[in-house]
Amino acid sequence: MPICDPERSEAGAALTALILDLFRLSNRMLAAGDRLVAGLGLTSARWQVLGSIVAAERPQPVAWLARDMGANRQNVQRIVNDLAAEGLVDFQANPHHRRAQLVVLTARGRDAFAAAMRLQAPWINRLSEGLSVPDIGTTHAVVTALERKLDSDTKD
Amino acid sequence: MPICDPERSEAGAALTALILDLFRLSNRMLAAGDRLVAGLGLTSARWQVLGSIVAAERPQPVAWLARDMGANRQNVQRIVNDLAAEGLVDFQANPHHRRAQLVVLTARGRDAFAAAMRLQAPWINRLSEGLSVPDIGTTHAVVTALERKLDSDTKD
DNA sequence: ATCGAATTGACATTATGATGTCAAAAGGAA
DNA sequence: TTCCTTTTGACATCATAATGTCAATTCGAT
């Protein structure tokens, strides 16, 4: 769908065509994730926050989690507060900062995240059927390369 | 970051790792698009709606545009109404449906979209520097394949 | 022609995300 | 110490997205 292409390089044109599909896929993935874990009282956003907590080596304050996710500090704060209200996460005193408490998973939080990942496994296996592992790797490389470029652009 | 991988296929694990970066990239792309066309009174969402109108062979009612975009009917309706209030789009009588009017670009709408695409060209060219065209093609193929799979999943 | 299902736009409501401001707290430089 | 900058959580506000409902309309089946 080359809408109007006056001065685009070959790679630029290819990338333009890719971006619209990228948005579509991202929306569908989020929607699919929401459906997948709705029964656990989770959403894609909450799941992602829990994942960031799990992925971190040590407990982190909210602002650090937000930075890891590339998301807004305030939104992550709200989600973490919601999760705390439902007993999925808890706060620990931070020896290095009185206000910035550390976020940790409760037992229920760990269970919820594990349950989500158990639901995700057969779903992602089915979704990946017929895709070649090298192609997925190439896709991942292109995506992360674009991320890096956008990051350095923003910092200029 | 293989958080916990009990029963994931190789492709499934690779795809899991890809998805998080996919979300990050989508968010950054939307933010970059917003910055790029902010001076034109546009946003990524409005730009995308204008693009759908341009991409369609013939004028379409709002509901059809929304379906093409994989977006919510009501949100597209709101955006189209906003665009109409600012004189970028207009409504045409639909010979086949009294209520479902056809959305068309005004001269100003065509100008705004063309201006957005002119801004996009050097930006996308720079963003695509160093990426191989075949790799972009592979990425596009993977993305559209995943879209198709998610669509057929939803319809089950 | 008539009935029922599906589509469509309008409206309302809620949920989520984005942005700005503020005071508390921490770190660094003098 | 003192002063300044940065970080952080809390709060407020607004923008956008998502969801449900309704009546008008169209289309298909009978």
PDB file of N, CA, C and O in Angstrom, chain B residues 90-131:
ATOM      1  N   ASP B  90     -14.977  15.113   5.652  1.00  0.00           N
ATOM      2  CA  ASP B  90     -16.358  15.521   5.453  1.00  0.00           C
ATOM      3  C   ASP B  90     -17.189  14.257   5.220  1.00  0.00           C
ATOM      4  O   ASP B  90     -16.638  13.186   4.979  1.00  0.00           O
ATOM      5  N   PHE B  91     -18.494  14.409   5.330  1.00  0.00           N
ATOM      6  CA  PHE B  91     -19.372  13.259   5.134  1.00  0.00           C
ATOM      7  C   PHE B  91     -20.135  13.398   3.828  1.00  0.00           C
ATOM      8  O   PHE B  91     -20.559  14.496   3.450  1.00  0.00           O
ATOM      9  N   GLN B  92     -20.277  12.252   3.147  1.00  0.00           N
ATOM     10  CA  GLN B  92     -21.030  12.196   1.905  1.00  0.00           C
ATOM     11  C   GLN B  92     -22.233  11.298   2.109  1.00  0.00           C
ATOM     12  O   GLN B  92     -22.143  10.306   2.825  1.00  0.00           O
ATOM     13  N   ALA B  93     -23.320  11.629   1.445  1.00  0.00           N
ATOM     14  CA  ALA B  93     -24.477  10.750   1.506  1.00  0.00           C
ATOM     15  C   ALA B  93     -24.109   9.385   0.950  1.00  0.00           C
ATOM     16  O   ALA B  93     -23.362   9.280  -0.026  1.00  0.00           O
ATOM     17  N   ASN B  94     -24.575   8.340   1.617  1.00  0.00           N
ATOM     18  CA  ASN B  94     -24.308   6.976   1.179  1.00  0.00           C
ATOM     19  C   ASN B  94     -25.552   6.444   0.468  1.00  0.00           C
ATOM     20  O   ASN B  94     -26.600   6.277   1.103  1.00  0.00           O
ATOM     21  N   PRO B  95     -25.432   6.181  -0.830  1.00  0.00           N
ATOM     22  CA  PRO B  95     -26.611   5.723  -1.584  1.00  0.00           C
ATOM     23  C   PRO B  95     -27.158   4.402  -1.060  1.00  0.00           C
ATOM     24  O   PRO B  95     -28.340   4.117  -1.245  1.00  0.00           O
ATOM     25  N   HIS B  96     -26.306   3.625  -0.366  1.00  0.00           N
ATOM     26  CA  HIS B  96     -26.723   2.296   0.076  1.00  0.00           C
ATOM     27  C   HIS B  96     -27.195   2.271   1.524  1.00  0.00           C
ATOM     28  O   HIS B  96     -27.614   1.225   2.004  1.00  0.00           O
ATOM     29  N   HIS B  97     -27.014   3.399   2.240  1.00  0.00           N
ATOM     30  CA  HIS B  97     -27.351   3.368   3.668  1.00  0.00           C
ATOM     31  C   HIS B  97     -27.612   4.797   4.121  1.00  0.00           C
ATOM     32  O   HIS B  97     -26.726   5.638   4.041  1.00  0.00           O
ATOM     33  N   ARG B  98     -28.816   5.063   4.600  1.00  0.00           N
ATOM     34  CA  ARG B  98     -29.169   6.437   4.922  1.00  0.00           C
ATOM     35  C   ARG B  98     -28.377   6.971   6.101  1.00  0.00           C
ATOM     36  O   ARG B  98     -27.923   8.101   6.113  1.00  0.00           O
ATOM     37  N   ARG B  99     -28.156   6.130   7.136  1.00  0.00           N
ATOM     38  CA  ARG B  99     -27.461   6.630   8.336  1.00  0.00           C
ATOM     39  C   ARG B  99     -25.942   6.604   8.182  1.00  0.00           C
ATOM     40  O   ARG B  99     -25.261   7.502   8.653  1.00  0.00           O
ATOM     41  N   ALA B 100     -25.437   5.552   7.553  1.00  0.00           N
ATOM     42  CA  ALA B 100     -23.979   5.364   7.498  1.00  0.00           C
ATOM     43  C   ALA B 100     -23.381   6.218   6.399  1.00  0.00           C
ATOM     44  O   ALA B 100     -23.157   5.761   5.270  1.00  0.00           O
ATOM     45  N   GLN B 101     -23.071   7.454   6.711  1.00  0.00           N
ATOM     46  CA  GLN B 101     -22.503   8.351   5.718  1.00  0.00           C
ATOM     47  C   GLN B 101     -21.070   7.939   5.378  1.00  0.00           C
ATOM     48  O   GLN B 101     -20.397   7.296   6.163  1.00  0.00           O
ATOM     49  N   LEU B 102     -20.636   8.354   4.193  1.00  0.00           N
ATOM     50  CA  LEU B 102     -19.286   8.034   3.733  1.00  0.00           C
ATOM     51  C   LEU B 102     -18.326   9.134   4.161  1.00  0.00           C
ATOM     52  O   LEU B 102     -18.642  10.320   4.094  1.00  0.00           O
ATOM     53  N   VAL B 103     -17.142   8.720   4.605  1.00  0.00           N
ATOM     54  CA  VAL B 103     -16.119   9.669   5.058  1.00  0.00           C
ATOM     55  C   VAL B 103     -15.178   9.971   3.898  1.00  0.00           C
ATOM     56  O   VAL B 103     -14.645   9.059   3.282  1.00  0.00           O
ATOM     57  N   VAL B 104     -14.994  11.254   3.616  1.00  0.00           N
ATOM     58  CA  VAL B 104     -14.056  11.660   2.558  1.00  0.00           C
ATOM     59  C   VAL B 104     -13.133  12.742   3.109  1.00  0.00           C
ATOM     60  O   VAL B 104     -13.490  13.475   4.036  1.00  0.00           O
ATOM     61  N   LEU B 105     -11.945  12.828   2.530  1.00  0.00           N
ATOM     62  CA  LEU B 105     -11.027  13.893   2.901  1.00  0.00           C
ATOM     63  C   LEU B 105     -11.440  15.204   2.239  1.00  0.00           C
ATOM     64  O   LEU B 105     -11.874  15.215   1.091  1.00  0.00           O
ATOM     65  N   THR B 106     -11.297  16.291   2.979  1.00  0.00           N
ATOM     66  CA  THR B 106     -11.423  17.608   2.368  1.00  0.00           C
ATOM     67  C   THR B 106     -10.065  17.983   1.771  1.00  0.00           C
ATOM     68  O   THR B 106      -9.083  17.252   1.920  1.00  0.00           O
ATOM     69  N   ALA B 107     -10.016  19.118   1.105  1.00  0.00           N
ATOM     70  CA  ALA B 107      -8.734  19.582   0.561  1.00  0.00           C
ATOM     71  C   ALA B 107      -7.735  19.760   1.698  1.00  0.00           C
ATOM     72  O   ALA B 107      -6.574  19.352   1.594  1.00  0.00           O
ATOM     73  N   ARG B 108      -8.210  20.346   2.801  1.00  0.00           N
ATOM     74  CA  ARG B 108      -7.315  20.533   3.943  1.00  0.00           C
ATOM     75  C   ARG B 108      -6.863  19.196   4.524  1.00  0.00           C
ATOM     76  O   ARG B 108      -5.726  19.050   4.972  1.00  0.00           O
ATOM     77  N   GLY B 109      -7.743  18.217   4.518  1.00  0.00           N
ATOM     78  CA  GLY B 109      -7.378  16.901   5.010  1.00  0.00           C
ATOM     79  C   GLY B 109      -6.304  16.263   4.145  1.00  0.00           C
ATOM     80  O   GLY B 109      -5.344  15.670   4.668  1.00  0.00           O
ATOM     81  N   ARG B 110      -6.468  16.403   2.822  1.00  0.00           N
ATOM     82  CA  ARG B 110      -5.449  15.865   1.913  1.00  0.00           C
ATOM     83  C   ARG B 110      -4.121  16.570   2.146  1.00  0.00           C
ATOM     84  O   ARG B 110      -3.059  15.934   2.178  1.00  0.00           O
ATOM     85  N   ASP B 111      -4.178  17.891   2.324  1.00  0.00           N
ATOM     86  CA  ASP B 111      -2.946  18.647   2.577  1.00  0.00           C
ATOM     87  C   ASP B 111      -2.272  18.169   3.856  1.00  0.00           C
ATOM     88  O   ASP B 111      -1.058  17.960   3.893  1.00  0.00           O
ATOM     89  N   ALA B 112      -3.058  18.013   4.915  1.00  0.00           N
ATOM     90  CA  ALA B 112      -2.489  17.607   6.204  1.00  0.00           C
ATOM     91  C   ALA B 112      -1.840  16.231   6.090  1.00  0.00           C
ATOM     92  O   ALA B 112      -0.731  16.005   6.595  1.00  0.00           O
ATOM     93  N   PHE B 113      -2.532  15.315   5.416  1.00  0.00           N
ATOM     94  CA  PHE B 113      -1.959  13.979   5.286  1.00  0.00           C
ATOM     95  C   PHE B 113      -0.688  14.007   4.450  1.00  0.00           C
ATOM     96  O   PHE B 113       0.313  13.354   4.800  1.00  0.00           O
ATOM     97  N   ALA B 114      -0.707  14.766   3.354  1.00  0.00           N
ATOM     98  CA  ALA B 114       0.483  14.860   2.516  1.00  0.00           C
ATOM     99  C   ALA B 114       1.639  15.476   3.299  1.00  0.00           C
ATOM    100  O   ALA B 114       2.787  15.019   3.193  1.00  0.00           O
ATOM    101  N   ALA B 115       1.331  16.494   4.107  1.00  0.00           N
ATOM    102  CA  ALA B 115       2.380  17.126   4.908  1.00  0.00           C
ATOM    103  C   ALA B 115       2.956  16.131   5.908  1.00  0.00           C
ATOM    104  O   ALA B 115       4.177  16.079   6.127  1.00  0.00           O
ATOM    105  N   ALA B 116       2.088  15.307   6.506  1.00  0.00           N
ATOM    106  CA  ALA B 116       2.558  14.296   7.458  1.00  0.00           C
ATOM    107  C   ALA B 116       3.480  13.305   6.755  1.00  0.00           C
ATOM    108  O   ALA B 116       4.544  12.950   7.277  1.00  0.00           O
ATOM    109  N   MET B 117       3.092  12.882   5.575  1.00  0.00           N
ATOM    110  CA  MET B 117       3.930  11.911   4.869  1.00  0.00           C
ATOM    111  C   MET B 117       5.251  12.539   4.422  1.00  0.00           C
ATOM    112  O   MET B 117       6.268  11.854   4.349  1.00  0.00           O
ATOM    113  N   ARG B 118       5.233  13.833   4.134  1.00  0.00           N
ATOM    114  CA  ARG B 118       6.491  14.486   3.780  1.00  0.00           C
ATOM    115  C   ARG B 118       7.418  14.561   4.981  1.00  0.00           C
ATOM    116  O   ARG B 118       8.637  14.406   4.853  1.00  0.00           O
ATOM    117  N   LEU B 119       6.840  14.795   6.172  1.00  0.00           N
ATOM    118  CA  LEU B 119       7.663  14.772   7.377  1.00  0.00           C
ATOM    119  C   LEU B 119       8.178  13.367   7.657  1.00  0.00           C
ATOM    120  O   LEU B 119       9.285  13.176   8.152  1.00  0.00           O
ATOM    121  N   GLN B 120       7.319  12.384   7.337  1.00  0.00           N
ATOM    122  CA  GLN B 120       7.681  11.014   7.680  1.00  0.00           C
ATOM    123  C   GLN B 120       8.840  10.504   6.838  1.00  0.00           C
ATOM    124  O   GLN B 120       9.640   9.698   7.307  1.00  0.00           O
ATOM    125  N   ALA B 121       8.937  10.962   5.596  1.00  0.00           N
ATOM    126  CA  ALA B 121       9.915  10.392   4.659  1.00  0.00           C
ATOM    127  C   ALA B 121      11.355  10.486   5.176  1.00  0.00           C
ATOM    128  O   ALA B 121      12.019   9.447   5.305  1.00  0.00           O
ATOM    129  N   PRO B 122      11.858  11.678   5.486  1.00  0.00           N
ATOM    130  CA  PRO B 122      13.247  11.713   5.966  1.00  0.00           C
ATOM    131  C   PRO B 122      13.423  11.000   7.300  1.00  0.00           C
ATOM    132  O   PRO B 122      14.468  10.400   7.560  1.00  0.00           O
ATOM    133  N   TRP B 123      12.373  11.051   8.116  1.00  0.00           N
ATOM    134  CA  TRP B 123      12.448  10.395   9.418  1.00  0.00           C
ATOM    135  C   TRP B 123      12.571   8.891   9.250  1.00  0.00           C
ATOM    136  O   TRP B 123      13.440   8.237   9.853  1.00  0.00           O
ATOM    137  N   ILE B 124      11.738   8.319   8.395  1.00  0.00           N
ATOM    138  CA  ILE B 124      11.765   6.858   8.217  1.00  0.00           C
ATOM    139  C   ILE B 124      13.024   6.439   7.471  1.00  0.00           C
ATOM    140  O   ILE B 124      13.566   5.360   7.737  1.00  0.00           O
ATOM    141  N   ASN B 125      13.503   7.278   6.570  1.00  0.00           N
ATOM    142  CA  ASN B 125      14.749   6.949   5.873  1.00  0.00           C
ATOM    143  C   ASN B 125      15.902   6.851   6.864  1.00  0.00           C
ATOM    144  O   ASN B 125      16.714   5.930   6.810  1.00  0.00           O
ATOM    145  N   ARG B 126      15.952   7.810   7.772  1.00  0.00           N
ATOM    146  CA  ARG B 126      17.022   7.795   8.755  1.00  0.00           C
ATOM    147  C   ARG B 126      16.872   6.594   9.686  1.00  0.00           C
ATOM    148  O   ARG B 126      17.850   5.936  10.030  1.00  0.00           O
ATOM    149  N   LEU B 127      15.615   6.293  10.052  1.00  0.00           N
ATOM    150  CA  LEU B 127      15.375   5.176  10.969  1.00  0.00           C
ATOM    151  C   LEU B 127      15.742   3.841  10.324  1.00  0.00           C
ATOM    152  O   LEU B 127      16.128   2.890  11.020  1.00  0.00           O
ATOM    153  N   SER B 128      15.634   3.760   9.029  1.00  0.00           N
ATOM    154  CA  SER B 128      15.873   2.481   8.358  1.00  0.00           C
ATOM    155  C   SER B 128      17.331   2.302   7.954  1.00  0.00           C
ATOM    156  O   SER B 128      17.702   1.238   7.443  1.00  0.00           O
ATOM    157  N   GLU B 129      18.146   3.313   8.168  1.00  0.00           N
ATOM    158  CA  GLU B 129      19.560   3.203   7.801  1.00  0.00           C
ATOM    159  C   GLU B 129      20.217   2.038   8.537  1.00  0.00           C
ATOM    160  O   GLU B 129      20.054   1.893   9.745  1.00  0.00           O
ATOM    161  N   GLY B 130      20.951   1.243   7.797  1.00  0.00           N
ATOM    162  CA  GLY B 130      21.662   0.134   8.404  1.00  0.00           C
ATOM    163  C   GLY B 130      20.832  -1.130   8.526  1.00  0.00           C
ATOM    164  O   GLY B 130      21.342  -2.174   8.912  1.00  0.00           O
ATOM    165  N   LEU B 131      19.521  -1.039   8.230  1.00  0.00           N
ATOM    166  CA  LEU B 131      18.693  -2.250   8.251  1.00  0.00           C
ATOM    167  C   LEU B 131      18.650  -2.834   6.846  1.00  0.00           C
ATOM    168  O   LEU B 131      18.556  -2.096   5.864  1.00  0.00           O
TER     169      LEU B 131
END
